[in-house]
Amino acid sequence: QRILQQVTAVLDRVQQGEGLVVRARGVPGTNRGWLTQTLLHGARRRQLGVWTPPESEGSLRVRLSAGEALLGVIPPDSPLPEGIPIVEIKLEPLGIADVRRTLVSAAPLTVDPAQAADQLHRWTGGLPALLVPIISQYTDGATLILPDELPEPDAVADFFEDIDLDELDIVATMAVLGEPAESDLIEEIAMIPASPTLDELATQG
């Protein structure tokens, strides 16, 4: 609801005559693509002018300079145009209360939804990209029945297919630590340089 309120506020401003350029911001797995599509769908329903890549950056500048009421939507990982103010809408992993609300909405007959939500939050970290497929897969009728152990989700399997041995060592070190740590500590334990590898892992989600 918080995100939809921000989307509505952006669309209202464009409808009132502003030109705005918006980008979804957040870690991979928070459904940035959903936010991008929600913005575009809302703009089209209201018949607002829209700019998106691959339309040229020059075209965006011309339309904004002309005072056009325009919604520019930049995909999450695309470069930002220089010198154009950007409105960023930040997506974050869901907290446990939001996970529970999601669960109750999707599977209202679940026995002990609080316990199930706690388990889901621990398994997914509140990332919708992991949470939604798990709820879909294990919901029968309106009841969620979780297995004792969660098979590896496709998104996790895809992630591990694409990482090299150094990256795997860094991930394993963070898993063993089980809590946030500075790169110096991770490097000391893994015994390999951590900083460039951590950056690459962050990029991969």
PDB file of C-alpha atoms in Angstrom:
ATOM      1  CA  GLN A   1       0.000   0.000   0.000  1.00  0.00           C
ATOM      2  CA  ARG A   2       2.863   2.401   0.788  1.00  0.00           C
ATOM      3  CA  ILE A   3       4.369   1.841  -2.657  1.00  0.00           C
ATOM      4  CA  LEU A   4       1.004   2.186  -4.409  1.00  0.00           C
ATOM      5  CA  GLN A   5       0.435   5.480  -2.583  1.00  0.00           C
ATOM      6  CA  GLN A   6       3.755   6.758  -3.952  1.00  0.00           C
ATOM      7  CA  VAL A   7       2.826   5.584  -7.461  1.00  0.00           C
ATOM      8  CA  THR A   8      -0.514   7.398  -7.186  1.00  0.00           C
ATOM      9  CA  ALA A   9       1.226  10.582  -6.020  1.00  0.00           C
ATOM     10  CA  VAL A  10       3.596  10.477  -9.008  1.00  0.00           C
ATOM     11  CA  LEU A  11       0.745   9.912 -11.465  1.00  0.00           C
ATOM     12  CA  ASP A  12      -1.263  12.736  -9.867  1.00  0.00           C
ATOM     13  CA  ARG A  13       1.655  15.153 -10.316  1.00  0.00           C
ATOM     14  CA  VAL A  14       2.032  14.241 -13.996  1.00  0.00           C
ATOM     15  CA  GLN A  15      -1.723  14.554 -14.518  1.00  0.00           C
ATOM     16  CA  GLN A  16      -1.508  18.048 -13.024  1.00  0.00           C
ATOM     17  CA  GLY A  17       1.068  19.051 -15.648  1.00  0.00           C
ATOM     18  CA  GLU A  18       4.517  18.080 -14.339  1.00  0.00           C
ATOM     19  CA  GLY A  19       7.185  16.173 -16.209  1.00  0.00           C
ATOM     20  CA  LEU A  20       8.711  13.507 -13.968  1.00  0.00           C
ATOM     21  CA  VAL A  21      11.334  10.823 -14.501  1.00  0.00           C
ATOM     22  CA  VAL A  22      11.022   7.874 -12.118  1.00  0.00           C
ATOM     23  CA  ARG A  23      13.120   4.833 -11.323  1.00  0.00           C
ATOM     24  CA  ALA A  24      12.464   1.898  -9.023  1.00  0.00           C
ATOM     25  CA  ARG A  25      15.277   1.423  -6.524  1.00  0.00           C
ATOM     26  CA  GLY A  26      16.040  -1.586  -4.341  1.00  0.00           C
ATOM     27  CA  VAL A  27      17.955  -4.831  -4.148  1.00  0.00           C
ATOM     28  CA  PRO A  28      17.180  -7.529  -6.718  1.00  0.00           C
ATOM     29  CA  GLY A  29      14.253  -9.645  -5.590  1.00  0.00           C
ATOM     30  CA  THR A  30      12.157  -6.760  -4.293  1.00  0.00           C
ATOM     31  CA  ASN A  31      10.080  -6.756  -7.513  1.00  0.00           C
ATOM     32  CA  ARG A  32      11.447  -3.591  -9.084  1.00  0.00           C
ATOM     33  CA  GLY A  33      10.091  -4.806 -12.418  1.00  0.00           C
ATOM     34  CA  TRP A  34       6.590  -4.955 -10.906  1.00  0.00           C
ATOM     35  CA  LEU A  35       6.903  -1.329  -9.811  1.00  0.00           C
ATOM     36  CA  THR A  36       8.052  -0.253 -13.275  1.00  0.00           C
ATOM     37  CA  GLN A  37       5.095  -2.015 -14.913  1.00  0.00           C
ATOM     38  CA  THR A  38       2.673  -0.578 -12.321  1.00  0.00           C
ATOM     39  CA  LEU A  39       3.840   2.957 -13.135  1.00  0.00           C
ATOM     40  CA  LEU A  40       3.472   2.382 -16.876  1.00  0.00           C
ATOM     41  CA  HIS A  41       0.078   0.708 -16.525  1.00  0.00           C
ATOM     42  CA  GLY A  42      -1.209   3.560 -14.353  1.00  0.00           C
ATOM     43  CA  ALA A  43       0.053   6.168 -16.820  1.00  0.00           C
ATOM     44  CA  ARG A  44      -1.614   4.447 -19.746  1.00  0.00           C
ATOM     45  CA  ARG A  45      -4.910   4.114 -17.885  1.00  0.00           C
ATOM     46  CA  ARG A  46      -4.850   7.855 -17.263  1.00  0.00           C
ATOM     47  CA  GLN A  47      -3.741   8.499 -20.872  1.00  0.00           C
ATOM     48  CA  LEU A  48      -0.577  10.314 -19.753  1.00  0.00           C
ATOM     49  CA  GLY A  49       2.456  10.885 -21.942  1.00  0.00           C
ATOM     50  CA  VAL A  50       5.141   8.243 -21.325  1.00  0.00           C
ATOM     51  CA  TRP A  51       8.852   8.008 -22.121  1.00  0.00           C
ATOM     52  CA  THR A  52      10.839   4.782 -21.738  1.00  0.00           C
ATOM     53  CA  PRO A  53      14.077   3.435 -23.220  1.00  0.00           C
ATOM     54  CA  PRO A  54      14.976   2.648 -25.962  1.00  0.00           C
ATOM     55  CA  GLU A  55      13.456   6.020 -26.903  1.00  0.00           C
ATOM     56  CA  SER A  56      16.428   8.384 -27.002  1.00  0.00           C
ATOM     57  CA  GLU A  57      17.602  10.487 -24.082  1.00  0.00           C
ATOM     58  CA  GLY A  58      17.540  13.465 -26.442  1.00  0.00           C
ATOM     59  CA  SER A  59      13.836  12.911 -27.005  1.00  0.00           C
ATOM     60  CA  LEU A  60      13.287  12.916 -23.242  1.00  0.00           C
ATOM     61  CA  ARG A  61      15.127  16.224 -22.871  1.00  0.00           C
ATOM     62  CA  VAL A  62      13.180  17.856 -25.719  1.00  0.00           C
ATOM     63  CA  ARG A  63       9.831  16.754 -24.305  1.00  0.00           C
ATOM     64  CA  LEU A  64      10.694  17.922 -20.780  1.00  0.00           C
ATOM     65  CA  SER A  65      12.059  21.248 -22.049  1.00  0.00           C
ATOM     66  CA  ALA A  66       8.802  21.804 -23.933  1.00  0.00           C
ATOM     67  CA  GLY A  67       6.941  21.529 -20.626  1.00  0.00           C
ATOM     68  CA  GLU A  68       5.134  18.339 -21.584  1.00  0.00           C
ATOM     69  CA  ALA A  69       3.241  16.579 -18.814  1.00  0.00           C
ATOM     70  CA  LEU A  70       5.277  13.411 -19.073  1.00  0.00           C
ATOM     71  CA  LEU A  71       6.126  10.321 -17.060  1.00  0.00           C
ATOM     72  CA  GLY A  72       9.586   9.018 -17.861  1.00  0.00           C
ATOM     73  CA  VAL A  73      10.216   5.521 -16.485  1.00  0.00           C
ATOM     74  CA  ILE A  74      13.783   4.233 -16.336  1.00  0.00           C
ATOM     75  CA  PRO A  75      14.261   0.463 -15.848  1.00  0.00           C
ATOM     76  CA  PRO A  76      16.022  -0.375 -12.550  1.00  0.00           C
ATOM     77  CA  ASP A  77      19.465  -1.244 -13.935  1.00  0.00           C
ATOM     78  CA  SER A  78      19.594   1.294 -16.776  1.00  0.00           C
ATOM     79  CA  PRO A  79      22.032   4.243 -16.640  1.00  0.00           C
ATOM     80  CA  LEU A  80      20.560   7.519 -15.460  1.00  0.00           C
ATOM     81  CA  PRO A  81      20.409  10.449 -17.888  1.00  0.00           C
ATOM     82  CA  GLU A  82      22.779  13.220 -16.831  1.00  0.00           C
ATOM     83  CA  GLY A  83      21.382  16.468 -15.486  1.00  0.00           C
ATOM     84  CA  ILE A  84      17.767  15.307 -15.235  1.00  0.00           C
ATOM     85  CA  PRO A  85      16.248  15.115 -11.727  1.00  0.00           C
ATOM     86  CA  ILE A  86      15.066  11.591 -10.913  1.00  0.00           C
ATOM     87  CA  VAL A  87      12.288  10.576  -8.537  1.00  0.00           C
ATOM     88  CA  GLU A  88      13.285   7.264  -6.952  1.00  0.00           C
ATOM     89  CA  ILE A  89      10.747   4.954  -5.341  1.00  0.00           C
ATOM     90  CA  LYS A  90      12.538   2.587  -3.000  1.00  0.00           C
ATOM     91  CA  LEU A  91      11.473  -1.019  -2.596  1.00  0.00           C
ATOM     92  CA  GLU A  92      12.700  -2.948   0.421  1.00  0.00           C
ATOM     93  CA  PRO A  93      12.352  -6.560   1.575  1.00  0.00           C
ATOM     94  CA  LEU A  94       9.122  -7.145   3.477  1.00  0.00           C
ATOM     95  CA  GLY A  95       9.160  -7.133   7.253  1.00  0.00           C
ATOM     96  CA  ILE A  96       7.618 -10.061   9.090  1.00  0.00           C
ATOM     97  CA  ALA A  97       4.306  -8.212   9.591  1.00  0.00           C
ATOM     98  CA  ASP A  98       4.004  -7.679   5.828  1.00  0.00           C
ATOM     99  CA  VAL A  99       4.912 -11.312   5.179  1.00  0.00           C
ATOM    100  CA  ARG A 100       2.093 -12.332   7.515  1.00  0.00           C
ATOM    101  CA  ARG A 101      -0.383 -10.002   5.778  1.00  0.00           C
ATOM    102  CA  THR A 102       0.674 -11.439   2.413  1.00  0.00           C
ATOM    103  CA  LEU A 103       0.212 -14.977   3.714  1.00  0.00           C
ATOM    104  CA  VAL A 104      -3.208 -14.291   5.231  1.00  0.00           C
ATOM    105  CA  SER A 105      -4.334 -12.655   1.983  1.00  0.00           C
ATOM    106  CA  ALA A 106      -3.137 -15.539  -0.196  1.00  0.00           C
ATOM    107  CA  ALA A 107      -3.935 -18.466   2.111  1.00  0.00           C
ATOM    108  CA  PRO A 108      -6.476 -17.323   4.748  1.00  0.00           C
ATOM    109  CA  LEU A 109      -7.166 -20.835   6.123  1.00  0.00           C
ATOM    110  CA  THR A 110      -3.524 -21.467   7.079  1.00  0.00           C
ATOM    111  CA  VAL A 111      -3.178 -23.014  10.550  1.00  0.00           C
ATOM    112  CA  ASP A 112      -1.038 -20.782  12.811  1.00  0.00           C
ATOM    113  CA  PRO A 113      -0.243 -18.073  10.233  1.00  0.00           C
ATOM    114  CA  ALA A 114       2.121 -16.327  12.662  1.00  0.00           C
ATOM    115  CA  GLN A 115       4.411 -19.362  12.805  1.00  0.00           C
ATOM    116  CA  ALA A 116       4.193 -19.903   9.052  1.00  0.00           C
ATOM    117  CA  ALA A 117       4.988 -16.234   8.402  1.00  0.00           C
ATOM    118  CA  ASP A 118       8.005 -16.427  10.702  1.00  0.00           C
ATOM    119  CA  GLN A 119       9.267 -19.476   8.792  1.00  0.00           C
ATOM    120  CA  LEU A 120       8.675 -17.782   5.439  1.00  0.00           C
ATOM    121  CA  HIS A 121      10.502 -14.662   6.570  1.00  0.00           C
ATOM    122  CA  ARG A 122      13.514 -16.692   7.724  1.00  0.00           C
ATOM    123  CA  TRP A 123      13.604 -18.628   4.443  1.00  0.00           C
ATOM    124  CA  THR A 124      13.190 -15.641   2.110  1.00  0.00           C
ATOM    125  CA  GLY A 125      14.490 -12.603   3.964  1.00  0.00           C
ATOM    126  CA  GLY A 126      11.238 -10.926   2.940  1.00  0.00           C
ATOM    127  CA  LEU A 127      12.152 -10.873  -0.768  1.00  0.00           C
ATOM    128  CA  PRO A 128       8.924 -11.048  -2.803  1.00  0.00           C
ATOM    129  CA  ALA A 129      10.768 -12.802  -5.648  1.00  0.00           C
ATOM    130  CA  LEU A 130      11.285 -15.778  -3.300  1.00  0.00           C
ATOM    131  CA  LEU A 131       8.223 -15.388  -1.076  1.00  0.00           C
ATOM    132  CA  VAL A 132       5.522 -15.368  -3.758  1.00  0.00           C
ATOM    133  CA  PRO A 133       6.629 -18.574  -5.563  1.00  0.00           C
ATOM    134  CA  ILE A 134       6.891 -20.441  -2.250  1.00  0.00           C
ATOM    135  CA  ILE A 135       3.391 -19.398  -1.162  1.00  0.00           C
ATOM    136  CA  SER A 136       2.034 -20.316  -4.607  1.00  0.00           C
ATOM    137  CA  GLN A 137       3.731 -23.701  -4.659  1.00  0.00           C
ATOM    138  CA  TYR A 138       2.679 -24.826  -1.184  1.00  0.00           C
ATOM    139  CA  THR A 139      -0.848 -23.401  -1.015  1.00  0.00           C
ATOM    140  CA  ASP A 140      -3.648 -25.932  -1.506  1.00  0.00           C
ATOM    141  CA  GLY A 141      -7.047 -24.294  -1.706  1.00  0.00           C
ATOM    142  CA  ALA A 142      -6.710 -21.524   0.849  1.00  0.00           C
ATOM    143  CA  THR A 143      -4.240 -23.319   3.152  1.00  0.00           C
ATOM    144  CA  LEU A 144      -0.460 -23.020   3.155  1.00  0.00           C
ATOM    145  CA  ILE A 145       1.320 -26.240   4.189  1.00  0.00           C
ATOM    146  CA  LEU A 146       5.081 -25.734   4.326  1.00  0.00           C
ATOM    147  CA  PRO A 147       7.550 -28.640   4.077  1.00  0.00           C
ATOM    148  CA  ASP A 148      10.003 -29.258   6.920  1.00  0.00           C
ATOM    149  CA  GLU A 149      12.832 -28.278   4.605  1.00  0.00           C
ATOM    150  CA  LEU A 150      12.513 -25.958   1.639  1.00  0.00           C
ATOM    151  CA  PRO A 151      13.853 -27.244  -1.673  1.00  0.00           C
ATOM    152  CA  GLU A 152      16.153 -24.781  -3.366  1.00  0.00           C
ATOM    153  CA  PRO A 153      14.030 -22.159  -5.153  1.00  0.00           C
ATOM    154  CA  ASP A 154      14.715 -21.642  -8.854  1.00  0.00           C
ATOM    155  CA  ALA A 155      15.979 -18.098  -8.236  1.00  0.00           C
ATOM    156  CA  VAL A 156      18.585 -19.407  -5.774  1.00  0.00           C
ATOM    157  CA  ALA A 157      19.630 -22.219  -8.115  1.00  0.00           C
ATOM    158  CA  ASP A 158      20.053 -19.709 -10.955  1.00  0.00           C
ATOM    159  CA  PHE A 159      22.151 -17.458  -8.705  1.00  0.00           C
ATOM    160  CA  PHE A 160      24.557 -20.242  -7.747  1.00  0.00           C
ATOM    161  CA  GLU A 161      24.911 -21.392 -11.354  1.00  0.00           C
ATOM    162  CA  ASP A 162      26.456 -18.053 -12.251  1.00  0.00           C
ATOM    163  CA  ILE A 163      28.989 -17.490  -9.454  1.00  0.00           C
ATOM    164  CA  ASP A 164      32.663 -18.488  -9.464  1.00  0.00           C
ATOM    165  CA  LEU A 165      34.680 -20.171  -6.702  1.00  0.00           C
ATOM    166  CA  ASP A 166      35.860 -16.935  -5.063  1.00  0.00           C
ATOM    167  CA  GLU A 167      32.300 -15.669  -4.934  1.00  0.00           C
ATOM    168  CA  LEU A 168      31.153 -18.990  -3.484  1.00  0.00           C
ATOM    169  CA  ASP A 169      33.807 -18.729  -0.742  1.00  0.00           C
ATOM    170  CA  ILE A 170      32.582 -15.236   0.164  1.00  0.00           C
ATOM    171  CA  VAL A 171      28.931 -16.372   0.261  1.00  0.00           C
ATOM    172  CA  ALA A 172      29.891 -19.364   2.419  1.00  0.00           C
ATOM    173  CA  THR A 173      31.791 -17.091   4.819  1.00  0.00           C
ATOM    174  CA  MET A 174      28.800 -14.787   5.200  1.00  0.00           C
ATOM    175  CA  ALA A 175      26.535 -17.801   5.755  1.00  0.00           C
ATOM    176  CA  VAL A 176      28.802 -19.128   8.526  1.00  0.00           C
ATOM    177  CA  LEU A 177      28.965 -15.675  10.174  1.00  0.00           C
ATOM    178  CA  GLY A 178      25.179 -15.457  10.123  1.00  0.00           C
ATOM    179  CA  GLU A 179      25.146 -11.718  10.803  1.00  0.00           C
ATOM    180  CA  PRO A 180      26.264  -8.475   9.115  1.00  0.00           C
ATOM    181  CA  ALA A 181      30.039  -8.109   8.898  1.00  0.00           C
ATOM    182  CA  GLU A 182      32.564  -5.631   7.519  1.00  0.00           C
ATOM    183  CA  SER A 183      34.476  -6.683   4.419  1.00  0.00           C
ATOM    184  CA  ASP A 184      37.738  -6.828   6.429  1.00  0.00           C
ATOM    185  CA  LEU A 185      36.356  -9.596   8.651  1.00  0.00           C
ATOM    186  CA  ILE A 186      34.936 -11.526   5.683  1.00  0.00           C
ATOM    187  CA  GLU A 187      38.321 -11.231   3.946  1.00  0.00           C
ATOM    188  CA  GLU A 188      40.185 -12.432   7.035  1.00  0.00           C
ATOM    189  CA  ILE A 189      38.029 -15.551   7.299  1.00  0.00           C
ATOM    190  CA  ALA A 190      37.782 -16.353   3.583  1.00  0.00           C
ATOM    191  CA  MET A 191      41.488 -15.509   3.041  1.00  0.00           C
ATOM    192  CA  ILE A 192      40.785 -13.899  -0.343  1.00  0.00           C
ATOM    193  CA  PRO A 193      40.180 -10.232  -1.303  1.00  0.00           C
ATOM    194  CA  ALA A 194      36.560  -9.443  -0.480  1.00  0.00           C
ATOM    195  CA  SER A 195      35.720  -5.968  -1.772  1.00  0.00           C
ATOM    196  CA  PRO A 196      35.483  -6.481  -5.559  1.00  0.00           C
ATOM    197  CA  THR A 197      33.805  -9.848  -5.044  1.00  0.00           C
ATOM    198  CA  LEU A 198      31.235  -8.379  -2.661  1.00  0.00           C
ATOM    199  CA  ASP A 199      30.423  -5.696  -5.227  1.00  0.00           C
ATOM    200  CA  GLU A 200      29.900  -8.319  -7.912  1.00  0.00           C
ATOM    201  CA  LEU A 201      27.676 -10.417  -5.627  1.00  0.00           C
ATOM    202  CA  ALA A 202      25.598  -7.346  -4.810  1.00  0.00           C
ATOM    203  CA  THR A 203      25.149  -6.708  -8.530  1.00  0.00           C
ATOM    204  CA  GLN A 204      23.984 -10.296  -9.005  1.00  0.00           C
ATOM    205  CA  GLY A 205      21.492  -9.977  -6.159  1.00  0.00           C
TER     206      GLY A 205
END
